[in-house]
Amino acid sequence: MVEVKNVNKTFAGNRVLFDISTVFDRGKTNLIIGQSGSGKTVLLKSLVGLHTVDSGEILLENRDLVKMDFGKLKSIRREMGMLFQGGALFDSLTVEENVLFPLNLFSGMGHEEKIHRVNECLKRVNLRNVNHLFPSELSGGMQKRVAIARAIVQNPKYLFCDEPNSGLDPKTSIVIDNLISDITREYNITTIINSHDMNSVMEIGEKVIFIYQGYKHWEGTKDDIFNSGNEYLEDFIFASNLAKKVKNKMNIHNRS
Amino acid sequence: MRIFEAIGKYLLLMQKVFAKPEKASVYYKQTIREMESLGINSVGIVIIISIFMGAVITLQTRYNIETATVPLYLVGLTARDSMLLEFSSTMVGLILAGKVGSNIASEIGTMRVSEQIDALEIMGVNSACYLILPKIIATVVFNPLLTMISMFVGIGGGYLATVATGALSVSDYVYGIQYWFIPFYILYSLLKTVIFAFIIATVPAFHGYYVSGGALEVGRASTRGVVYSSILILLFNVILTQLLLA
Ligand SMILES: Nc1ncnc2c1ncn2[C@@H]1O[C@H](COP(=O)(O)OP(=O)(O)OP(=O)(O)O)[C@@H](O)[C@H]1O
Ligand SMILES: [Mg+2]
């Protein structure tokens, strides 16, 4: 479980996060949604200590990340996996070496055992026969899968995903979303996902918080997101013309 | 005031760099890799430049002395001491600042903007230590070797120029390069090289590590890394010369 209490963040006088508080449960896919520039990435990176916040608490199973020194932070990070917006695979290493990387540094496993674990994770994300390719030789969707495999190779307790399906087609997006959701349940991970994709919300939004210009405007589940009554959220949900048309059609249909 | 801020930031980064590695064997492998990419790959350029430097020093010295009053073997001595004292360490330092420095800054800068550094951090790796320490060790160990190669090859370049042009007799040159040899000069040069190597590895790394933005900023950081490390090499050259030879 990750608890966020009154988190504020400023960059050189530019306030990005305003008094954010919420709770992300274990074994659930928690979504942070909002439009581009609303502060999702800053919030997610604050949760893992890549940004230092101005004030507030970030509790991982009651351990406050904000107060930790670098050494403590380093050790708690071994419980975390993270998926970055651009994949962030090491481009000088092959797929296998990428996934192997955390194991080489932190596990006491023998070589055979490590390779076995790597293949297990690659298989889990449905990747086969790509072990010796470089990231530049893979498609965007495959890179995302490798990144997921790398993120879960150390059996993390927490999984953070920054727009896992940015740059992917809708079908592949759903595959990735469901993969993350399945893994979350399988390994009972606390998963927090940034997204601006309503498809993801409807697919895996067990808990959703909506950020607008650095403020948390709403939280709930995918089932009550259409009855929020929050005008910014409605604006976000029905941002596309297609969605607006569907909504209008439905209103007419409901009235008749 | 900006400069003090930058120095402070640099020192804090160095504090992060000189930490205990998470796993010695992984860092060891990384260091070997860096030696190959930063050291061995520079041998060629060092040899080429040193041959020409040795040759031109020899010819210039020869054509600038009055043979009636000065014995010609002093040409060999001058070529040798110029290489030993100054050219091999400083010129090689400047050339490597350009070649290795831009390489380091752009590699680390690219890793920063593509979030690979964040990815390292999130795995629980001290990214500064992992990325920069092996580079420091590689250059500090390898650059003295490069400097010695340069000294040797440079003096050879003078020899080739002597043979090719006949500007002075080979026996004068060979006598000159052995005449009044002061071994301390080599030690002095190697000491300088070690300091230069540290600058070449850390200053561009600093610029790359704190890049924000995209490819354009990485390019800029790489240029800044080279410019600042070159200036620092020249500055420390003066300081070290005063300290060691005065
Ligand atoms: N390192 C930084 N330094 C200064 N300002 C920053 C930094 N990172 C983000 N910001 C600012 O914080 C605000 C929120 O950015 P953030 O990246 O969190 O948006 P986002 O919601 O993730 O958007 P997107 O969906 O486009 O990824 C932006 O106004 C941005 O300019
Ligand atoms: Mg973002």
Coordinates of C-alpha atoms and ligand atoms in Angstrom, one line a residue:
Chain A
M1 CA 0.0 0.0 0.0
V2 CA 1.2 3.5 -0.9
E3 CA -0.2 6.4 1.1
V4 CA 0.3 10.0 -0.1
K5 CA -0.3 12.7 2.4
N6 CA -0.4 16.4 1.5
V7 CA 2.3 16.3 -1.1
N8 CA 3.5 19.6 -2.6
K9 CA 6.1 20.1 -5.3
T10 CA 7.6 23.2 -6.8
F11 CA 10.2 23.6 -9.6
A12 CA 12.1 26.9 -9.3
G13 CA 9.0 28.8 -8.3
N14 CA 6.7 26.9 -10.6
R15 CA 4.2 25.0 -8.4
V16 CA 3.4 21.7 -10.0
L17 CA 1.7 19.6 -7.3
F18 CA -0.8 21.1 -4.8
D19 CA -1.5 19.2 -1.6
I20 CA -2.1 15.8 -3.1
S21 CA -3.4 13.1 -0.7
T22 CA -4.6 9.6 -1.6
V23 CA -4.1 5.9 -1.0
F24 CA -3.1 3.2 -3.5
D25 CA -4.0 -0.3 -2.5
R26 CA -2.1 -3.5 -2.9
G27 CA -3.1 -6.0 -5.5
K28 CA -4.9 -3.3 -7.5
T29 CA -4.2 -1.3 -10.6
N30 CA -4.4 2.3 -9.5
L31 CA -4.6 4.9 -12.2
I32 CA -3.5 8.5 -12.2
I33 CA -5.2 10.3 -15.1
G34 CA -5.1 13.8 -16.4
Q35 CA -4.1 15.7 -19.5
S36 CA -0.6 16.4 -20.7
G37 CA 1.3 18.7 -18.3
S38 CA -1.1 18.2 -15.4
G39 CA 1.7 16.7 -13.2
K40 CA 1.3 13.0 -13.5
T41 CA 4.9 12.2 -14.2
V42 CA 6.1 14.5 -11.5
L43 CA 3.7 12.8 -9.0
L44 CA 4.8 9.3 -10.0
K45 CA 8.5 10.2 -9.9
S46 CA 7.9 11.8 -6.4
L47 CA 6.4 8.5 -5.3
V48 CA 9.7 6.7 -6.1
G49 CA 12.0 9.5 -4.8
L50 CA 13.3 10.6 -8.2
H51 CA 11.9 14.0 -7.3
T52 CA 12.2 15.4 -3.8
V53 CA 8.9 16.9 -2.7
D54 CA 8.7 20.2 -0.8
S55 CA 6.4 18.9 1.9
G56 CA 4.1 16.0 2.7
E57 CA 4.5 12.3 3.3
I58 CA 4.9 9.3 1.0
L59 CA 4.3 6.1 2.9
L60 CA 5.2 2.7 1.5
E61 CA 3.9 0.2 4.0
N62 CA 4.3 3.0 6.6
R63 CA 7.9 3.8 5.7
D64 CA 8.1 7.5 4.8
L65 CA 10.1 7.9 1.6
V66 CA 10.4 11.7 2.1
K67 CA 12.5 11.3 5.2
M68 CA 14.8 8.6 3.9
D69 CA 18.5 9.1 3.3
F70 CA 20.1 7.9 0.0
G71 CA 21.2 4.6 1.4
K72 CA 17.8 3.7 2.7
L73 CA 16.1 4.9 -0.4
K74 CA 18.4 2.7 -2.5
S75 CA 17.5 -0.4 -0.5
I76 CA 13.7 0.3 -0.6
R77 CA 14.0 0.8 -4.4
R78 CA 14.9 -2.9 -4.8
E79 CA 11.2 -3.5 -3.9
M80 CA 10.2 -1.3 -6.8
G81 CA 9.8 -1.8 -10.5
M82 CA 9.2 1.1 -12.9
L83 CA 8.2 1.5 -16.5
F84 CA 9.2 4.7 -18.1
Q85 CA 7.3 6.8 -20.6
G86 CA 10.0 6.0 -23.3
G87 CA 10.8 2.5 -22.2
A88 CA 14.3 3.5 -20.9
L89 CA 15.9 0.3 -21.9
F90 CA 19.7 0.4 -21.8
D91 CA 20.4 0.7 -25.5
S92 CA 24.0 -0.7 -25.3
L93 CA 22.7 -4.0 -23.9
T94 CA 20.7 -6.8 -25.5
V95 CA 17.2 -7.7 -24.3
E96 CA 18.6 -10.5 -22.2
E97 CA 21.2 -8.3 -20.6
N98 CA 18.6 -5.6 -19.9
V99 CA 16.5 -8.0 -17.9
L100 CA 19.5 -9.6 -16.4
F101 CA 20.9 -6.3 -15.2
P102 CA 19.1 -5.9 -11.8
L103 CA 19.8 -9.6 -11.1
N104 CA 23.5 -9.2 -11.8
L105 CA 23.7 -6.4 -9.3
F106 CA 21.5 -7.6 -6.5
S107 CA 20.8 -11.3 -6.6
G108 CA 22.9 -14.0 -5.2
M109 CA 21.8 -16.4 -8.0
G110 CA 24.1 -18.4 -10.2
H111 CA 24.3 -17.7 -13.9
E112 CA 22.0 -20.5 -14.9
E113 CA 19.4 -19.6 -12.4
K114 CA 19.5 -15.9 -13.5
I115 CA 19.0 -16.8 -17.2
H116 CA 16.2 -19.1 -16.2
R117 CA 14.5 -16.2 -14.3
V118 CA 15.1 -13.9 -17.2
N119 CA 13.4 -16.3 -19.6
E120 CA 10.6 -16.8 -17.2
C121 CA 9.9 -13.0 -17.2
L122 CA 10.3 -12.7 -21.0
K123 CA 7.9 -15.6 -21.4
R124 CA 5.4 -13.9 -19.0
V125 CA 5.3 -10.9 -21.3
N126 CA 5.0 -13.2 -24.3
L127 CA 8.4 -12.5 -25.8
R128 CA 10.3 -15.4 -27.3
N129 CA 13.5 -15.6 -29.3
V130 CA 14.4 -12.0 -28.8
N131 CA 17.1 -12.5 -26.1
H132 CA 20.0 -11.4 -28.2
L133 CA 18.4 -8.5 -30.0
F134 CA 19.1 -4.9 -29.1
P135 CA 16.3 -2.5 -28.1
S136 CA 16.7 -0.6 -31.3
E137 CA 15.8 -3.8 -33.2
L138 CA 12.4 -4.1 -31.5
S139 CA 9.0 -2.5 -32.1
G140 CA 7.6 0.0 -29.6
G141 CA 5.3 -2.6 -28.1
M142 CA 8.0 -5.2 -27.8
Q143 CA 10.2 -2.6 -26.0
K144 CA 7.5 -1.9 -23.6
R145 CA 7.2 -5.6 -22.8
V146 CA 10.9 -5.9 -22.3
A147 CA 10.7 -3.0 -19.9
I148 CA 7.9 -4.8 -18.0
A149 CA 10.0 -7.9 -17.9
R150 CA 12.9 -5.9 -16.5
A151 CA 10.6 -4.2 -14.0
I152 CA 9.2 -7.5 -12.6
V153 CA 12.4 -9.6 -12.6
Q154 CA 13.2 -8.9 -9.0
N155 CA 9.6 -9.6 -7.8
P156 CA 8.8 -6.1 -6.9
K157 CA 6.2 -5.1 -4.3
Y158 CA 5.5 -1.9 -6.1
L159 CA 5.1 -1.3 -9.8
F160 CA 5.1 2.2 -11.3
C161 CA 4.2 2.7 -14.9
D162 CA 4.4 6.1 -16.7
E163 CA 2.1 6.0 -19.6
P164 CA 2.7 2.3 -20.5
N165 CA 0.8 2.5 -23.7
S166 CA 1.9 5.9 -25.1
G167 CA 2.9 5.5 -28.7
L168 CA 1.1 2.1 -29.1
D169 CA -1.9 1.3 -31.3
P170 CA -5.2 0.7 -29.4
K171 CA -5.1 -3.1 -29.7
T172 CA -1.5 -3.4 -28.4
S173 CA -2.4 -0.9 -25.7
I174 CA -5.1 -3.2 -24.4
V175 CA -2.7 -6.1 -24.4
I176 CA -0.2 -4.2 -22.4
D177 CA -2.8 -2.9 -20.0
N178 CA -4.1 -6.4 -19.3
L179 CA -0.7 -7.7 -19.0
I180 CA 0.1 -5.2 -16.2
S181 CA -3.3 -5.9 -14.6
D182 CA -2.7 -9.7 -14.6
I183 CA 0.8 -9.4 -13.2
T184 CA -0.5 -7.1 -10.5
R185 CA -3.1 -9.6 -9.3
E186 CA -0.8 -12.6 -9.8
Y187 CA 2.0 -11.2 -7.7
N188 CA -0.1 -9.1 -5.4
I189 CA 1.7 -5.9 -6.3
T190 CA 0.8 -2.3 -5.6
T191 CA 0.6 -0.9 -9.1
I192 CA 0.3 2.7 -10.0
I193 CA -0.2 3.7 -13.6
N194 CA -0.1 7.1 -15.3
S195 CA -2.4 7.4 -18.2
H196 CA -4.4 9.9 -20.3
D197 CA -6.1 7.1 -22.1
M198 CA -9.8 6.5 -21.3
N199 CA -9.6 3.0 -22.8
S200 CA -7.1 2.1 -20.1
V201 CA -9.4 3.6 -17.4
M202 CA -12.3 1.4 -18.6
E203 CA -10.1 -1.6 -19.0
I204 CA -8.2 -1.7 -15.7
G205 CA -9.2 1.4 -13.6
E206 CA -9.9 -0.3 -10.3
K207 CA -9.0 3.0 -8.6
V208 CA -8.6 6.2 -10.5
I209 CA -7.4 9.6 -9.4
F210 CA -7.8 12.6 -11.6
I211 CA -5.3 15.4 -11.6
Y212 CA -5.9 18.8 -13.1
Q213 CA -3.2 21.5 -13.1
G214 CA -1.6 19.9 -10.1
Y215 CA -4.7 19.5 -8.0
K216 CA -6.4 16.2 -7.3
H217 CA -10.0 16.9 -8.5
W218 CA -11.6 13.5 -8.1
E219 CA -11.0 9.9 -7.1
G220 CA -13.1 6.8 -7.5
T221 CA -13.4 3.7 -9.7
K222 CA -14.0 3.2 -13.4
D223 CA -17.7 2.4 -12.6
D224 CA -18.5 5.8 -11.1
I225 CA -16.2 8.0 -13.3
F226 CA -19.1 9.0 -15.5
N227 CA -21.1 10.3 -12.6
S228 CA -18.4 12.4 -11.0
G229 CA -20.1 15.7 -11.5
N230 CA -16.7 17.3 -11.9
E231 CA -16.7 19.6 -14.9
Y232 CA -12.9 19.2 -15.5
L233 CA -13.1 15.5 -15.4
E234 CA -16.1 15.4 -17.7
D235 CA -14.2 17.7 -20.0
F236 CA -11.3 15.2 -19.9
I237 CA -13.5 12.2 -20.5
F238 CA -15.3 13.7 -23.4
A239 CA -12.3 15.4 -24.9
S240 CA -12.6 13.7 -28.2
N241 CA -15.3 14.7 -30.7
L242 CA -16.2 11.0 -31.0
A243 CA -16.9 10.8 -27.3
K244 CA -18.9 14.0 -27.4
K245 CA -21.1 12.7 -30.2
V246 CA -21.6 9.4 -28.4
K247 CA -22.6 11.3 -25.3
N248 CA -25.1 13.5 -27.1
K249 CA -26.6 10.5 -28.9
M250 CA -27.0 8.7 -25.6
N251 CA -28.6 11.7 -23.9
I252 CA -31.1 11.9 -26.8
H253 CA -31.7 8.2 -26.6
N254 CA -32.2 8.4 -22.8
R255 CA -34.7 11.1 -23.1
S256 CA -36.9 9.4 -25.7
Chain B
M1 CA 27.9 33.3 -8.4
R2 CA 26.8 30.7 -11.0
I3 CA 30.3 29.3 -11.0
F4 CA 30.2 28.6 -7.3
E5 CA 26.9 26.9 -7.6
A6 CA 28.3 24.8 -10.4
I7 CA 31.4 23.9 -8.4
G8 CA 29.2 22.9 -5.4
K9 CA 27.0 20.7 -7.6
Y10 CA 30.1 19.1 -9.1
L11 CA 31.5 18.3 -5.7
L12 CA 28.2 16.8 -4.6
L13 CA 28.2 14.7 -7.7
M14 CA 31.8 13.5 -6.9
Q15 CA 30.7 12.6 -3.4
K16 CA 28.0 10.4 -5.0
V17 CA 30.6 9.0 -7.5
F18 CA 33.1 7.9 -4.8
A19 CA 30.7 5.6 -3.0
K20 CA 30.9 1.9 -2.4
P21 CA 29.9 0.0 -5.6
E22 CA 26.8 -2.2 -5.2
K23 CA 28.7 -5.2 -6.6
A24 CA 32.4 -5.2 -7.4
S25 CA 32.3 -7.7 -10.2
V26 CA 29.8 -5.7 -12.2
Y27 CA 31.8 -2.5 -11.8
Y28 CA 35.0 -4.3 -12.7
K29 CA 33.4 -5.5 -16.0
Q30 CA 32.2 -2.0 -16.7
T31 CA 35.7 -0.6 -16.1
I32 CA 37.3 -3.0 -18.5
R33 CA 34.6 -2.0 -21.1
E34 CA 35.5 1.7 -20.5
M35 CA 39.2 1.0 -20.9
E36 CA 38.5 -0.4 -24.2
S37 CA 36.2 2.3 -25.4
L38 CA 38.0 5.3 -23.9
G39 CA 41.6 4.1 -23.8
I40 CA 42.4 1.5 -26.5
N41 CA 40.3 3.3 -29.1
S42 CA 42.4 6.4 -28.6
V43 CA 45.8 4.8 -29.2
G44 CA 45.6 5.4 -32.9
I45 CA 44.9 9.1 -32.8
V46 CA 47.6 9.6 -30.1
I47 CA 50.2 7.8 -32.3
I48 CA 49.3 9.8 -35.4
I49 CA 49.4 13.1 -33.6
S50 CA 52.6 12.4 -31.7
I51 CA 54.5 11.4 -34.8
F52 CA 53.7 14.6 -36.5
M53 CA 54.3 16.7 -33.3
G54 CA 57.8 15.1 -32.8
A55 CA 58.6 15.6 -36.4
V56 CA 57.6 19.3 -36.5
I57 CA 59.4 20.2 -33.3
T58 CA 62.6 18.6 -34.6
L59 CA 62.4 20.5 -37.9
Q60 CA 61.5 23.8 -36.3
T61 CA 64.3 23.6 -33.7
R62 CA 66.7 22.7 -36.4
Y63 CA 65.8 25.6 -38.7
N64 CA 65.8 28.1 -35.8
I65 CA 69.3 27.6 -34.5
E66 CA 72.5 29.1 -35.7
T67 CA 74.7 26.1 -36.4
A68 CA 77.9 28.1 -36.0
T69 CA 77.4 28.6 -32.2
V70 CA 75.1 25.8 -31.2
P71 CA 75.8 22.1 -31.5
L72 CA 73.2 20.2 -33.6
Y73 CA 72.6 17.4 -31.1
L74 CA 70.7 20.0 -29.1
V75 CA 67.9 19.5 -31.6
G76 CA 67.4 16.0 -30.4
L77 CA 67.5 17.1 -26.8
T78 CA 64.9 19.8 -27.4
A79 CA 62.6 17.5 -29.2
R80 CA 62.9 15.0 -26.4
D81 CA 62.3 17.4 -23.6
S82 CA 59.5 19.2 -25.4
M83 CA 57.7 15.9 -25.7
L84 CA 58.5 14.7 -22.2
L85 CA 57.7 18.0 -20.4
E86 CA 54.8 19.4 -22.3
F87 CA 53.5 18.1 -25.5
S88 CA 52.8 14.5 -24.7
S89 CA 50.8 15.3 -21.5
T90 CA 49.1 18.5 -22.5
M91 CA 48.5 17.9 -26.2
V92 CA 47.3 14.4 -25.6
G93 CA 45.2 15.7 -22.7
L94 CA 43.5 18.3 -25.0
I95 CA 43.0 15.8 -27.8
L96 CA 41.4 13.3 -25.4
A97 CA 39.3 16.1 -23.9
G98 CA 37.8 16.5 -27.3
K99 CA 37.5 12.8 -28.3
V100 CA 36.8 11.1 -25.0
G101 CA 35.1 14.1 -23.3
S102 CA 32.4 14.5 -26.0
N103 CA 31.9 10.8 -26.0
I104 CA 31.3 10.7 -22.2
A105 CA 29.1 13.8 -22.1
S106 CA 26.8 12.6 -25.0
E107 CA 26.6 9.0 -23.7
I108 CA 25.6 10.1 -20.2
G109 CA 23.4 13.0 -21.5
T110 CA 21.5 10.6 -23.7
M111 CA 21.0 8.3 -20.8
R112 CA 19.6 11.2 -18.8
V113 CA 17.1 12.4 -21.4
S114 CA 15.9 8.9 -22.3
E115 CA 15.3 8.2 -18.6
Q116 CA 17.9 5.4 -18.5
I117 CA 19.5 7.1 -15.5
D118 CA 16.2 7.1 -13.7
A119 CA 15.8 3.5 -14.6
L120 CA 19.2 2.8 -12.9
E121 CA 18.2 4.7 -9.8
I122 CA 14.9 2.9 -9.5
M123 CA 16.7 -0.4 -9.5
G124 CA 18.6 0.8 -6.5
V125 CA 21.8 1.6 -8.3
N126 CA 23.8 4.6 -7.5
S127 CA 23.8 5.9 -11.1
A128 CA 26.5 8.5 -10.6
C129 CA 28.9 5.9 -9.2
Y130 CA 27.9 3.2 -11.8
L131 CA 28.3 5.5 -14.8
I132 CA 31.2 7.7 -13.8
L133 CA 33.5 5.8 -11.5
P134 CA 34.5 3.2 -14.2
K135 CA 35.2 6.0 -16.6
I136 CA 37.4 7.8 -14.1
I137 CA 39.4 4.6 -13.3
A138 CA 39.7 3.8 -17.0
T139 CA 41.1 7.2 -18.0
V140 CA 43.3 7.6 -14.9
V141 CA 44.8 4.2 -15.5
F142 CA 45.0 4.4 -19.3
N143 CA 46.0 8.0 -20.0
P144 CA 49.4 7.7 -18.5
L145 CA 50.0 4.8 -20.8
L146 CA 48.8 6.9 -23.7
T147 CA 51.2 9.7 -22.6
M148 CA 54.1 7.3 -22.5
I149 CA 53.2 6.0 -26.0
S150 CA 53.1 9.6 -27.1
M151 CA 56.5 10.4 -25.7
F152 CA 58.1 7.3 -27.3
V153 CA 56.3 7.8 -30.7
G154 CA 57.0 11.6 -30.7
I155 CA 60.7 11.1 -30.3
G156 CA 60.4 8.5 -33.1
G157 CA 58.7 11.1 -35.2
G158 CA 61.6 13.4 -34.8
Y159 CA 63.9 10.6 -35.9
L160 CA 61.8 10.0 -39.0
A161 CA 61.9 13.6 -39.8
T162 CA 65.6 13.6 -39.5
V163 CA 66.0 10.7 -41.8
A164 CA 63.5 11.9 -44.3
T165 CA 64.8 15.5 -44.6
G166 CA 68.5 15.2 -43.8
A167 CA 68.2 18.4 -41.9
L168 CA 70.6 17.1 -39.4
S169 CA 72.6 13.9 -39.1
V170 CA 70.9 10.9 -37.5
S171 CA 73.8 10.5 -35.2
D172 CA 73.4 14.0 -33.8
Y173 CA 69.7 13.4 -33.2
V174 CA 70.3 10.1 -31.5
Y175 CA 73.1 11.5 -29.4
G176 CA 70.8 14.5 -28.5
I177 CA 67.9 12.4 -27.3
Q178 CA 70.2 10.6 -24.9
Y179 CA 72.0 13.7 -23.7
W180 CA 71.4 14.9 -20.2
F181 CA 68.3 12.9 -19.6
I182 CA 66.3 13.8 -16.5
P183 CA 64.0 10.9 -15.5
F184 CA 61.9 13.2 -13.2
Y185 CA 60.5 14.8 -16.4
I186 CA 58.6 11.6 -17.1
L187 CA 57.2 11.4 -13.6
Y188 CA 56.2 15.1 -13.8
S189 CA 54.4 14.5 -17.0
L190 CA 52.6 11.4 -15.7
L191 CA 51.5 13.2 -12.6
K192 CA 50.0 15.9 -14.8
T193 CA 48.4 13.3 -17.0
V194 CA 46.6 11.7 -14.0
I195 CA 45.1 15.1 -13.1
F196 CA 44.1 15.8 -16.7
A197 CA 42.5 12.3 -16.9
F198 CA 40.4 13.0 -13.9
I199 CA 39.2 16.3 -15.5
I200 CA 38.6 14.6 -18.9
A201 CA 36.4 12.0 -17.2
T202 CA 34.5 14.0 -14.6
V203 CA 33.8 17.4 -16.2
P204 CA 32.0 16.1 -19.3
A205 CA 30.3 13.5 -17.2
F206 CA 29.1 16.3 -14.9
H207 CA 27.6 18.2 -17.9
G208 CA 26.0 15.1 -19.3
Y209 CA 24.6 14.0 -16.0
Y210 CA 22.6 17.2 -15.4
V211 CA 21.2 17.6 -18.9
S212 CA 17.5 18.2 -19.2
G213 CA 15.5 18.4 -22.3
G214 CA 16.3 16.5 -25.5
A215 CA 18.9 15.8 -28.2
L216 CA 19.7 19.4 -28.7
E217 CA 20.6 19.9 -25.1
V218 CA 22.7 16.8 -25.1
G219 CA 24.7 18.3 -28.0
R220 CA 25.2 21.5 -26.1
A221 CA 26.2 19.7 -23.0
S222 CA 28.8 17.8 -25.0
T223 CA 30.2 21.0 -26.4
R224 CA 30.3 22.6 -22.9
G225 CA 31.9 19.5 -21.5
V226 CA 34.8 19.7 -24.0
V227 CA 35.3 23.4 -23.7
Y228 CA 35.3 23.4 -19.9
S229 CA 37.6 20.4 -19.6
S230 CA 40.0 21.9 -22.1
I231 CA 40.2 25.2 -20.2
L232 CA 40.6 23.4 -16.9
I233 CA 43.4 21.3 -18.4
L234 CA 45.3 24.5 -19.5
L235 CA 44.7 26.1 -16.1
F236 CA 45.9 23.1 -14.2
N237 CA 48.8 22.8 -16.5
V238 CA 50.1 26.2 -15.3
I239 CA 49.3 25.5 -11.7
L240 CA 51.0 22.1 -11.7
T241 CA 54.0 23.3 -13.6
Q242 CA 54.5 26.0 -11.0
L243 CA 54.0 23.5 -8.1
L244 CA 56.2 20.7 -9.5
L245 CA 59.1 22.5 -11.3
A246 CA 59.5 25.7 -9.3
Ligands
LIG1 N1 12.4 18.6 -14.1 C1 11.5 19.6 -14.2 N2 11.9 20.9 -14.0 C2 11.0 21.9 -14.1 N3 9.7 21.7 -14.4 C3 9.3 20.5 -14.6 C4 10.1 19.3 -14.5 N4 9.4 18.2 -14.8 C5 8.2 18.6 -15.0 N5 8.0 20.0 -14.9 C6 6.8 20.8 -15.1 O1 5.8 20.2 -14.4 C7 4.6 20.2 -15.1 C8 3.9 18.8 -15.1 O2 4.7 18.0 -15.9 P1 4.5 16.4 -16.0 O3 5.7 15.9 -16.8 O4 4.3 15.8 -14.7 O5 3.2 16.3 -16.9 P2 2.4 15.0 -17.3 O6 1.1 15.1 -16.6 O7 3.2 13.8 -17.0 O8 2.3 15.2 -18.9 P3 2.4 14.1 -20.1 O9 1.1 13.5 -20.1 O10 2.6 15.0 -21.3 O11 3.5 13.2 -19.8 C9 4.9 20.8 -16.4 O12 4.4 22.1 -16.4 C10 6.3 20.7 -16.5 O13 6.8 21.9 -17.2
MG2 MG 4.3 12.4 -18.2

